[in-house]
Amino acid sequence: MSKYINKVFTGLAERNQEQFEFLQATKEVLESLEPVLEQNPEYEKASILERLVEPERQIMFRVLWEDDNKNIKVNRGFRVQFNSAIGPYKGGLRFHPSVNLSIIKFLGFEQIFKNALTGLQMGGAKGGSDFNPKRKTDEEVERFCQSFMTELQRHIGDCTDIPAGDMGVGAREIGYLFGQYRKLTNRFDGALTGKSPGWGGSLLRPEATGYGVVYFAQKMLESKERDLQNKVCTVSGSGNVAIYTIKKLEEIGAIPVTISDTKGAIYQKTGINLQTLKRIKEVERGSLEDYMRAHPDAIYTPIEKYVDHRNPIWSVPCYAAFPSATENELTKEDAQELIKNGCVCVSEGANMPSTPGAVDVFLRNNISYGPSKAANAGGVAVSGLEMAQNSQRQKWDIGRVDEELKQIMHTIYHNANKAAEAYGHPGNLIFGANIAGFIRVADAMLAQGRI
Ligand code: NDP
């Protein structure tokens, strides 16, 4: 770490003690920027780093709602508007009991670079609540979403800040959120993405993150004259990202054999059955224990039986791995096991799923490693395309959206790869993605003056 970067990080750590995830994310980015700052002293002169690590605005609010038994419940709502130098704030909403300021700040910070990499005009933001939509009735979720939006609508708008879904926020939640936004503002506009295609949503938005993760993996492998056809792949998670990663893997002839959730993990040698998975997770909102009733040939390991708290998924021999559940789910030991068993590619669907130790193992072993801010940018990219369609009052066909998504994922790969080479770390896409995203945002900040 250079003296300047060290000073910025030390100050940040002092001001944000106990924000573990946020400091992990900022450290990784700052460390990779050293060669850029050496070659471009104007960034230090304008204190770009100090400005970049401080959100432009953070909003925290009380969300009061009533459960079905008329009990009053109180949750916390968040929206961190991190950086708007290259476009209106853009980033998802996460509803999960683990949500706190550190997690929202880490996700918002990552979003700045991810959005910049897409080449579209989108700043970085993230939001959410510690509300747990699991085991709530539809009516409870509806009341919560309405209360959450009653405050959030003051801070968003199609030219200001455009939230979308993330963990715990899917089509149902976006519907309730948009309904309340429309009622309170008297506007039907593109202030949210992830809407249903019948009322302003883009085709392929639900599929976009998972599809993009696979397109990114294909691009990384192509550069080494490899592909995924007939290859065994491991996937963690069983939500939106995991489901559509599996769908695309199946479409291109790969064999995804694992899934997991907060209760356990499944290994099915013959390949995961997508139809059963979609029914359980998208319709019945159940757990993977239910999957076993339909597929007794699969192997289920409940979380209590995990050895040393390690997810058994990462011990399954595979050609490529797609961590798609949550942050820090894949450890150094898991990474070593993957490599030992022949894994040559990791494409991250979840945000920051690999611990710093795991990333280190991937880089030292020179495998094709797609860091989340590059590999999972497909979701926000199609959200950007949804914004474009909303502004034009148009709806593009699925072929056009898919083609644009593919192009964006390929461009992200090329730009990250080029930046990694240009700044002395060939093949290191984590450096490349951080640098390419940073330069676009930092130049916009420089051009727009001391604000
Ligand atoms: P979902 O809520 O649809 O699914 C999350 C999945 O991960 C569920 O299967 C959940 O299990 C599992 N999970 C969550 N936390 C844990 C945990 N601590 N241990 C084990 N399993 C866990 O979320 P998404 O699929 O949308 O998001 C997954 C990841 O992808 C997140 O990191 C998100 O930020 C990232 N992402 C999502 C995008 C999107 O478009 N949706 C875009 C870019 C990134 P259970 O079913 O039991 O809750």
Coordinates of C-alpha atoms and ligand atoms in Angstrom, one line a residue:
M1 CA 0.0 0.0 0.0
S2 CA 1.4 3.4 -0.9
K3 CA 1.6 6.2 1.8
Y4 CA -1.4 8.0 0.3
I5 CA -3.6 4.9 0.1
N6 CA -2.5 3.8 3.6
K7 CA -3.5 7.2 5.0
V8 CA -6.9 7.1 3.3
F9 CA -7.6 3.6 4.5
T10 CA -6.4 4.2 8.1
G11 CA -8.6 7.2 8.3
L12 CA -11.6 5.3 6.9
A13 CA -11.0 2.4 9.4
E14 CA -10.9 4.8 12.3
R15 CA -14.2 6.5 11.3
N16 CA -16.0 3.2 10.5
Q17 CA -14.9 0.8 13.2
E18 CA -16.8 -2.5 13.2
Q19 CA -17.9 -2.0 9.6
F20 CA -16.2 -5.2 8.7
E21 CA -17.7 -5.8 5.2
F22 CA -17.3 -2.2 4.2
L23 CA -13.7 -2.1 5.2
Q24 CA -13.0 -5.4 3.4
A25 CA -14.5 -4.1 0.2
T26 CA -12.7 -0.7 0.3
K27 CA -9.4 -2.3 1.2
E28 CA -9.5 -4.6 -1.8
V29 CA -10.3 -1.7 -4.2
L30 CA -7.8 0.7 -2.7
E31 CA -4.9 -1.8 -2.8
S32 CA -5.5 -2.4 -6.5
L33 CA -5.4 1.3 -7.4
E34 CA -1.7 1.9 -6.5
P35 CA -0.3 1.8 -10.1
V36 CA -3.1 4.1 -11.3
L37 CA -2.4 6.7 -8.6
E38 CA 1.4 6.5 -9.3
Q39 CA 0.8 7.3 -13.0
N40 CA -1.9 9.9 -12.5
P41 CA -0.9 12.2 -9.6
E42 CA -3.9 14.5 -10.3
Y43 CA -6.2 12.0 -8.5
E44 CA -4.3 12.4 -5.2
K45 CA -4.1 16.2 -5.7
A46 CA -7.9 16.3 -6.0
S47 CA -8.4 13.9 -3.0
I48 CA -10.4 11.6 -5.2
L49 CA -10.0 8.6 -2.9
E50 CA -11.1 10.4 0.2
R51 CA -14.2 11.6 -1.7
L52 CA -14.9 8.2 -3.2
V53 CA -15.0 6.2 0.0
E54 CA -17.4 8.6 1.7
P55 CA -21.1 8.2 0.5
E56 CA -22.6 11.3 -0.9
R57 CA -25.7 10.7 1.2
Q58 CA -26.8 8.0 3.6
I59 CA -30.4 7.7 4.7
M60 CA -31.6 5.5 7.7
F61 CA -35.2 5.4 8.7
R62 CA -37.7 3.6 10.8
V63 CA -40.2 1.3 9.1
L64 CA -43.3 0.6 11.1
W65 CA -45.7 -2.1 9.9
E66 CA -48.5 -4.3 11.4
D67 CA -48.4 -8.1 11.2
D68 CA -51.5 -10.2 10.6
N69 CA -52.3 -10.3 14.3
K70 CA -52.2 -6.5 14.5
N71 CA -48.9 -6.4 16.4
I72 CA -46.8 -3.3 15.6
K73 CA -43.4 -4.2 14.2
V74 CA -40.4 -1.9 13.7
N75 CA -37.5 -2.5 11.2
R76 CA -34.7 -0.3 10.0
G77 CA -34.6 1.0 6.4
F78 CA -31.4 2.1 4.6
R79 CA -30.5 3.8 1.4
V80 CA -26.8 4.7 0.8
Q81 CA -26.4 7.0 -2.2
F82 CA -22.7 6.5 -2.8
N83 CA -21.6 8.2 -5.9
S84 CA -23.5 9.9 -8.8
A85 CA -20.6 11.2 -10.9
I86 CA -21.5 9.2 -14.0
G87 CA -25.3 8.9 -13.6
P88 CA -28.2 8.7 -11.2
Y89 CA -27.7 6.5 -8.2
K90 CA -28.5 2.8 -9.0
G91 CA -28.4 -0.3 -7.0
G92 CA -30.6 -2.9 -5.4
L93 CA -32.6 -3.2 -2.2
R94 CA -31.9 -6.2 0.1
F95 CA -34.4 -7.4 2.7
H96 CA -32.6 -9.8 5.0
P97 CA -32.2 -10.0 8.8
S98 CA -28.4 -9.6 8.5
V99 CA -28.7 -6.2 6.8
N100 CA -26.9 -3.3 8.6
L101 CA -25.1 -0.2 7.6
S102 CA -21.8 -2.0 7.0
I103 CA -23.4 -4.4 4.5
I104 CA -25.3 -1.7 2.7
K105 CA -22.2 0.5 2.4
F106 CA -20.0 -2.4 1.1
L107 CA -22.6 -3.2 -1.5
G108 CA -23.1 0.4 -2.4
F109 CA -19.3 0.9 -2.8
E110 CA -19.0 -2.1 -5.0
Q111 CA -21.9 -0.9 -7.1
I112 CA -20.0 2.3 -8.1
F113 CA -17.4 0.2 -9.9
K114 CA -19.8 -2.4 -11.2
N115 CA -22.0 0.2 -12.8
A116 CA -19.1 2.1 -14.3
L117 CA -17.9 -1.1 -15.9
T118 CA -21.2 -1.7 -17.7
G119 CA -20.4 1.5 -19.7
L120 CA -23.9 2.8 -19.0
Q121 CA -24.8 6.0 -17.1
M122 CA -25.4 4.8 -13.6
G123 CA -24.0 5.9 -10.3
G124 CA -23.6 3.6 -7.3
A125 CA -26.1 3.0 -4.4
K126 CA -27.6 0.3 -2.3
G127 CA -30.4 0.0 0.2
G128 CA -32.6 -2.4 2.1
S129 CA -33.9 -3.4 5.5
D130 CA -33.3 -6.0 8.2
F131 CA -36.9 -7.1 7.6
N132 CA -37.1 -10.9 6.9
P133 CA -39.7 -11.7 4.2
K134 CA -39.4 -15.4 4.9
R135 CA -42.4 -17.0 6.5
K136 CA -44.4 -13.8 6.2
T137 CA -47.8 -13.7 4.5
D138 CA -48.3 -11.8 1.3
E139 CA -50.3 -9.3 3.2
E140 CA -47.5 -8.7 5.7
V141 CA -45.0 -8.3 2.9
E142 CA -47.3 -5.8 1.2
R143 CA -47.8 -3.7 4.3
F144 CA -44.0 -3.7 5.0
C145 CA -43.2 -2.7 1.4
Q146 CA -45.8 0.1 1.5
S147 CA -44.4 1.5 4.8
F148 CA -40.8 1.2 3.5
M149 CA -41.7 3.1 0.3
T150 CA -43.6 5.8 2.2
E151 CA -40.2 7.1 3.3
L152 CA -38.0 6.0 0.4
Q153 CA -40.1 7.8 -2.2
R154 CA -38.8 11.1 -0.9
H155 CA -35.3 10.2 -2.0
I156 CA -35.7 8.4 -5.3
G157 CA -36.8 9.2 -8.8
D158 CA -36.0 8.3 -12.4
C159 CA -33.3 11.0 -12.7
T160 CA -32.2 10.8 -9.1
D161 CA -32.0 7.2 -7.7
I162 CA -33.4 4.0 -9.2
P163 CA -33.5 1.1 -6.8
A164 CA -34.0 -2.5 -7.9
G165 CA -34.1 -6.0 -6.3
D166 CA -31.5 -8.0 -4.4
M167 CA -31.7 -10.7 -1.8
G168 CA -35.2 -11.0 -0.5
V169 CA -36.6 -8.5 -3.0
G170 CA -38.0 -10.1 -6.1
A171 CA -41.0 -9.5 -8.4
R172 CA -43.6 -9.6 -5.6
E173 CA -41.7 -7.0 -3.5
I174 CA -41.0 -4.7 -6.5
G175 CA -44.7 -4.8 -7.4
Y176 CA -45.8 -3.6 -3.9
L177 CA -43.0 -1.0 -3.8
F178 CA -43.8 0.4 -7.2
G179 CA -47.6 0.5 -6.4
Q180 CA -46.9 2.6 -3.3
Y181 CA -44.4 4.8 -5.2
R182 CA -47.0 5.5 -7.9
K183 CA -49.8 6.2 -5.4
L184 CA -47.7 8.7 -3.3
T185 CA -46.0 10.5 -6.2
N186 CA -48.8 10.3 -8.8
R187 CA -46.1 9.4 -11.3
F188 CA -45.7 6.3 -13.5
D189 CA -42.1 6.5 -14.3
G190 CA -38.9 4.4 -14.2
A191 CA -38.0 5.0 -10.6
L192 CA -37.6 1.3 -9.9
T193 CA -36.3 -1.5 -12.1
G194 CA -37.1 -5.2 -12.0
K195 CA -40.7 -4.4 -12.7
S196 CA -42.9 -7.0 -14.4
P197 CA -42.8 -6.8 -18.2
G198 CA -46.5 -6.1 -18.3
W199 CA -46.0 -2.7 -16.6
G200 CA -42.7 -1.3 -17.6
G201 CA -40.2 -4.1 -16.8
S202 CA -37.6 -5.3 -19.2
L203 CA -37.7 -8.8 -20.6
L204 CA -34.8 -10.9 -19.3
R205 CA -34.3 -8.8 -16.1
P206 CA -34.9 -11.8 -13.7
E207 CA -32.5 -14.0 -15.8
A208 CA -29.9 -11.3 -16.4
T209 CA -27.5 -11.7 -13.4
G210 CA -27.3 -15.5 -13.7
Y211 CA -27.0 -15.4 -17.5
G212 CA -24.3 -12.7 -17.3
V213 CA -22.3 -14.7 -14.9
V214 CA -22.2 -17.6 -17.3
Y215 CA -21.4 -15.3 -20.3
F216 CA -18.5 -13.9 -18.3
A217 CA -17.2 -17.4 -17.5
Q218 CA -17.4 -18.4 -21.1
K219 CA -15.4 -15.3 -22.1
M220 CA -12.7 -16.0 -19.6
L221 CA -12.5 -19.6 -20.7
E222 CA -12.5 -18.8 -24.4
S223 CA -9.3 -16.8 -23.9
K224 CA -7.6 -20.1 -22.8
E225 CA -9.4 -22.1 -25.6
R226 CA -11.6 -23.8 -23.0
D227 CA -15.4 -24.1 -22.7
L228 CA -18.1 -25.3 -20.4
Q229 CA -19.7 -28.0 -22.6
N230 CA -20.2 -31.3 -20.8
K231 CA -18.4 -29.8 -17.8
V232 CA -19.5 -30.4 -14.2
C233 CA -20.2 -27.1 -12.4
T234 CA -21.0 -26.3 -8.8
V235 CA -23.4 -23.5 -7.9
S236 CA -24.2 -22.3 -4.4
G237 CA -27.4 -20.6 -3.3
S238 CA -30.9 -21.4 -4.8
G239 CA -32.3 -17.9 -5.3
N240 CA -32.6 -15.7 -8.3
V241 CA -28.9 -15.7 -9.3
A242 CA -28.4 -19.4 -8.7
I243 CA -31.6 -20.4 -10.6
Y244 CA -30.7 -18.5 -13.8
T245 CA -27.0 -19.5 -13.6
I246 CA -28.2 -23.1 -13.6
K247 CA -30.7 -22.4 -16.4
K248 CA -28.0 -20.9 -18.7
L249 CA -25.4 -23.6 -17.7
E250 CA -27.9 -26.3 -18.8
E251 CA -28.7 -24.4 -22.0
I252 CA -25.1 -24.4 -23.1
G253 CA -24.6 -28.1 -22.2
A254 CA -22.8 -27.8 -18.8
I255 CA -23.9 -30.0 -15.9
P256 CA -24.7 -28.0 -12.7
V257 CA -24.8 -30.5 -9.8
T258 CA -25.2 -28.5 -6.6
I259 CA -27.4 -25.9 -4.8
S260 CA -27.6 -24.7 -1.3
D261 CA -29.7 -22.5 1.0
T262 CA -29.5 -21.3 4.6
K263 CA -30.6 -24.8 5.8
G264 CA -28.3 -27.1 3.8
A265 CA -26.7 -28.2 0.5
I266 CA -27.6 -30.6 -2.2
Y267 CA -25.4 -32.6 -4.6
Q268 CA -27.1 -34.4 -7.4
K269 CA -24.7 -36.1 -9.7
T270 CA -27.0 -36.3 -12.7
G271 CA -27.6 -32.6 -12.6
I272 CA -30.0 -30.3 -10.6
N273 CA -33.6 -30.4 -11.8
L274 CA -34.5 -26.8 -12.6
Q275 CA -38.2 -27.3 -12.7
T276 CA -38.3 -28.7 -9.2
L277 CA -36.0 -26.0 -7.9
K278 CA -38.1 -23.2 -9.5
R279 CA -41.3 -24.6 -8.1
I280 CA -39.9 -24.8 -4.6
K281 CA -38.1 -21.5 -4.5
E282 CA -40.2 -19.3 -6.8
V283 CA -43.7 -20.6 -6.2
E284 CA -43.8 -22.4 -2.8
R285 CA -41.0 -20.3 -1.2
G286 CA -39.9 -23.5 0.6
S287 CA -36.5 -24.9 1.5
L288 CA -34.2 -27.5 -0.2
E289 CA -35.5 -30.2 2.2
D290 CA -38.6 -30.1 -0.1
Y291 CA -36.3 -30.8 -3.1
M292 CA -35.3 -34.1 -1.6
R293 CA -38.9 -35.4 -1.6
A294 CA -39.0 -35.1 -5.4
H295 CA -35.4 -36.3 -5.9
P296 CA -34.4 -38.9 -3.3
D297 CA -31.3 -39.8 -5.5
A298 CA -29.8 -36.4 -4.5
I299 CA -27.5 -36.1 -1.4
Y300 CA -28.7 -33.5 1.2
T301 CA -26.4 -32.2 3.9
P302 CA -28.1 -30.1 6.6
I303 CA -26.1 -27.2 7.8
E304 CA -25.7 -28.8 11.3
K305 CA -23.7 -31.6 9.6
Y306 CA -21.3 -29.3 7.8
V307 CA -17.7 -30.3 8.9
D308 CA -15.9 -27.2 10.4
H309 CA -18.8 -25.0 9.2
R310 CA -17.7 -25.6 5.6
N311 CA -20.2 -25.9 2.8
P312 CA -19.7 -29.4 1.2
I313 CA -20.5 -28.0 -2.2
W314 CA -16.9 -26.8 -2.6
S315 CA -15.5 -30.3 -2.1
V316 CA -17.4 -31.6 -5.1
P317 CA -15.0 -32.0 -8.0
C318 CA -15.9 -29.5 -10.7
Y319 CA -14.5 -27.7 -13.7
A320 CA -16.1 -24.4 -12.8
A321 CA -17.7 -22.9 -9.7
F322 CA -20.4 -20.3 -9.4
P323 CA -20.8 -19.0 -5.8
S324 CA -24.2 -17.4 -5.9
A325 CA -25.5 -17.2 -2.3
T326 CA -23.9 -14.5 -0.2
E327 CA -20.8 -12.6 0.9
N328 CA -17.8 -14.5 2.3
E329 CA -19.3 -17.9 1.7
L330 CA -16.2 -19.4 0.1
T331 CA -13.1 -19.6 2.3
K332 CA -9.4 -20.1 1.6
E333 CA -9.7 -23.8 2.5
D334 CA -12.7 -24.1 0.1
A335 CA -10.6 -22.5 -2.6
Q336 CA -7.7 -24.9 -2.0
E337 CA -10.1 -27.8 -2.2
L338 CA -11.6 -26.5 -5.5
I339 CA -8.2 -26.2 -7.1
K340 CA -7.0 -29.6 -5.8
N341 CA -10.1 -31.2 -7.4
G342 CA -9.4 -29.6 -10.8
C343 CA -11.5 -26.4 -10.8
V344 CA -10.2 -24.0 -13.5
C345 CA -12.8 -21.2 -13.3
V346 CA -14.7 -19.3 -10.7
S347 CA -17.3 -16.8 -11.8
E348 CA -18.9 -14.9 -8.9
G349 CA -22.7 -14.5 -8.9
A350 CA -23.0 -13.3 -5.3
N351 CA -21.4 -10.0 -4.2
M352 CA -18.0 -10.6 -2.6
P353 CA -18.6 -14.4 -2.0
S354 CA -14.9 -15.3 -1.7
T355 CA -12.9 -14.2 1.3
P356 CA -9.6 -12.4 0.7
G357 CA -7.8 -15.6 1.5
A358 CA -9.8 -17.5 -1.2
V359 CA -9.2 -14.8 -3.8
D360 CA -5.5 -15.0 -3.1
V361 CA -5.6 -18.8 -3.7
F362 CA -7.4 -18.3 -7.1
L363 CA -4.9 -15.6 -8.2
R364 CA -1.8 -17.6 -7.1
N365 CA -3.0 -20.6 -9.0
N366 CA -3.7 -18.6 -12.1
I367 CA -7.2 -19.9 -12.7
S368 CA -9.9 -17.9 -14.6
Y369 CA -11.3 -15.8 -11.8
G370 CA -14.2 -13.4 -12.4
P371 CA -14.7 -11.1 -9.4
S372 CA -18.3 -10.3 -8.6
K373 CA -18.2 -6.6 -9.6
A374 CA -17.4 -7.7 -13.2
A375 CA -19.0 -11.2 -13.4
N376 CA -22.4 -10.4 -11.9
A377 CA -22.9 -7.0 -13.5
G378 CA -25.5 -8.5 -15.9
G379 CA -28.4 -7.7 -13.5
V380 CA -27.7 -4.0 -13.2
A381 CA -26.8 -3.9 -16.9
V382 CA -30.3 -5.0 -17.9
S383 CA -31.7 -2.7 -15.2
G384 CA -29.9 0.0 -17.2
L385 CA -31.6 -1.2 -20.3
E386 CA -34.9 -1.2 -18.5
M387 CA -34.3 2.5 -17.7
A388 CA -33.5 3.2 -21.4
Q389 CA -36.8 1.4 -22.4
N390 CA -38.8 3.4 -19.8
S391 CA -37.4 6.7 -21.0
Q392 CA -38.3 5.8 -24.6
R393 CA -41.7 4.3 -23.6
Q394 CA -40.6 1.3 -25.6
K395 CA -40.3 -2.4 -25.0
W396 CA -37.4 -4.3 -26.6
D397 CA -37.8 -8.0 -27.7
I398 CA -36.0 -10.6 -25.7
G399 CA -33.4 -11.3 -28.5
R400 CA -32.3 -7.6 -28.4
V401 CA -32.0 -7.5 -24.6
D402 CA -30.0 -10.8 -24.6
E403 CA -27.7 -9.6 -27.4
E404 CA -27.1 -6.3 -25.5
L405 CA -26.5 -8.2 -22.3
K406 CA -23.9 -10.5 -24.0
Q407 CA -22.2 -7.5 -25.5
I408 CA -22.0 -5.7 -22.2
M409 CA -20.5 -8.8 -20.4
H410 CA -17.9 -9.1 -23.2
T411 CA -17.0 -5.5 -23.0
I412 CA -16.6 -5.7 -19.2
Y413 CA -14.3 -8.6 -19.7
H414 CA -12.2 -6.9 -22.4
N415 CA -12.0 -3.6 -20.4
A416 CA -11.0 -5.3 -17.2
N417 CA -8.5 -7.5 -19.0
K418 CA -7.0 -4.5 -20.8
A419 CA -6.7 -2.4 -17.6
A420 CA -5.0 -5.3 -15.8
E421 CA -2.4 -5.6 -18.6
A422 CA -1.9 -1.8 -18.9
Y423 CA -1.2 -1.5 -15.2
G424 CA 1.1 -4.4 -14.8
H425 CA -1.1 -7.3 -13.6
P426 CA -2.0 -9.3 -16.7
G427 CA -4.8 -11.7 -16.2
N428 CA -5.8 -10.3 -12.8
L429 CA -9.4 -9.3 -13.4
I430 CA -9.9 -8.1 -9.9
F431 CA -7.2 -5.4 -10.4
G432 CA -8.5 -4.8 -13.9
A433 CA -12.1 -4.4 -12.9
N434 CA -11.3 -2.1 -10.0
I435 CA -9.0 0.0 -12.2
A436 CA -11.3 0.3 -15.2
G437 CA -14.3 1.2 -13.0
F438 CA -12.2 3.7 -11.0
I439 CA -10.8 5.6 -13.9
R440 CA -14.2 6.2 -15.4
V441 CA -15.7 7.5 -12.1
A442 CA -12.6 9.4 -11.0
D443 CA -12.3 11.3 -14.4
A444 CA -16.0 12.3 -14.1
M445 CA -15.4 13.6 -10.6
L446 CA -12.3 15.6 -11.7
A447 CA -14.2 17.1 -14.6
Q448 CA -17.2 18.1 -12.4
G449 CA -15.1 20.1 -9.9
R450 CA -14.9 20.2 -6.1
I451 CA -18.4 19.2 -5.1
Ligands
NDP1 P1 -32.2 -14.5 -3.2 O1 -32.7 -14.0 -2.0 O2 -33.0 -14.8 -4.4 O3 -31.4 -15.9 -2.9 C1 -30.3 -16.0 -2.0 C2 -29.9 -17.4 -1.8 O4 -28.8 -17.5 -1.0 C3 -31.0 -18.2 -1.2 O5 -31.0 -19.6 -1.6 C4 -30.6 -18.2 0.3 O6 -31.1 -19.2 1.1 C5 -29.1 -18.3 0.2 N1 -28.4 -17.6 1.3 C6 -28.5 -16.4 1.7 N2 -27.7 -16.1 2.8 C7 -27.1 -17.3 3.0 C8 -26.2 -17.7 4.0 N3 -25.7 -16.9 4.9 N4 -25.7 -19.0 3.9 C9 -26.2 -19.8 3.0 N5 -27.1 -19.5 2.0 C10 -27.5 -18.3 2.0 O7 -31.0 -13.5 -3.6 P2 -30.3 -13.4 -5.0 O8 -30.1 -14.6 -5.7 O9 -30.9 -12.2 -5.7 O10 -28.8 -12.8 -4.6 C11 -27.7 -13.7 -4.3 C12 -26.4 -12.9 -4.3 O11 -26.3 -12.3 -5.6 C13 -26.3 -11.8 -3.3 O12 -25.0 -11.6 -2.9 C14 -26.7 -10.5 -4.1 O13 -26.2 -9.3 -3.6 C15 -26.1 -10.9 -5.4 N6 -26.6 -10.2 -6.6 C16 -27.9 -10.3 -6.9 C17 -28.4 -9.7 -8.1 C18 -29.8 -9.8 -8.6 O14 -30.1 -9.4 -9.7 N7 -30.7 -10.5 -7.8 C19 -27.5 -8.8 -8.9 C20 -26.1 -8.8 -8.5 C21 -25.7 -9.5 -7.3 P3 -32.6 -19.2 1.7 O15 -33.5 -19.6 0.5 O16 -32.6 -20.3 2.7 O17 -32.9 -17.8 2.2

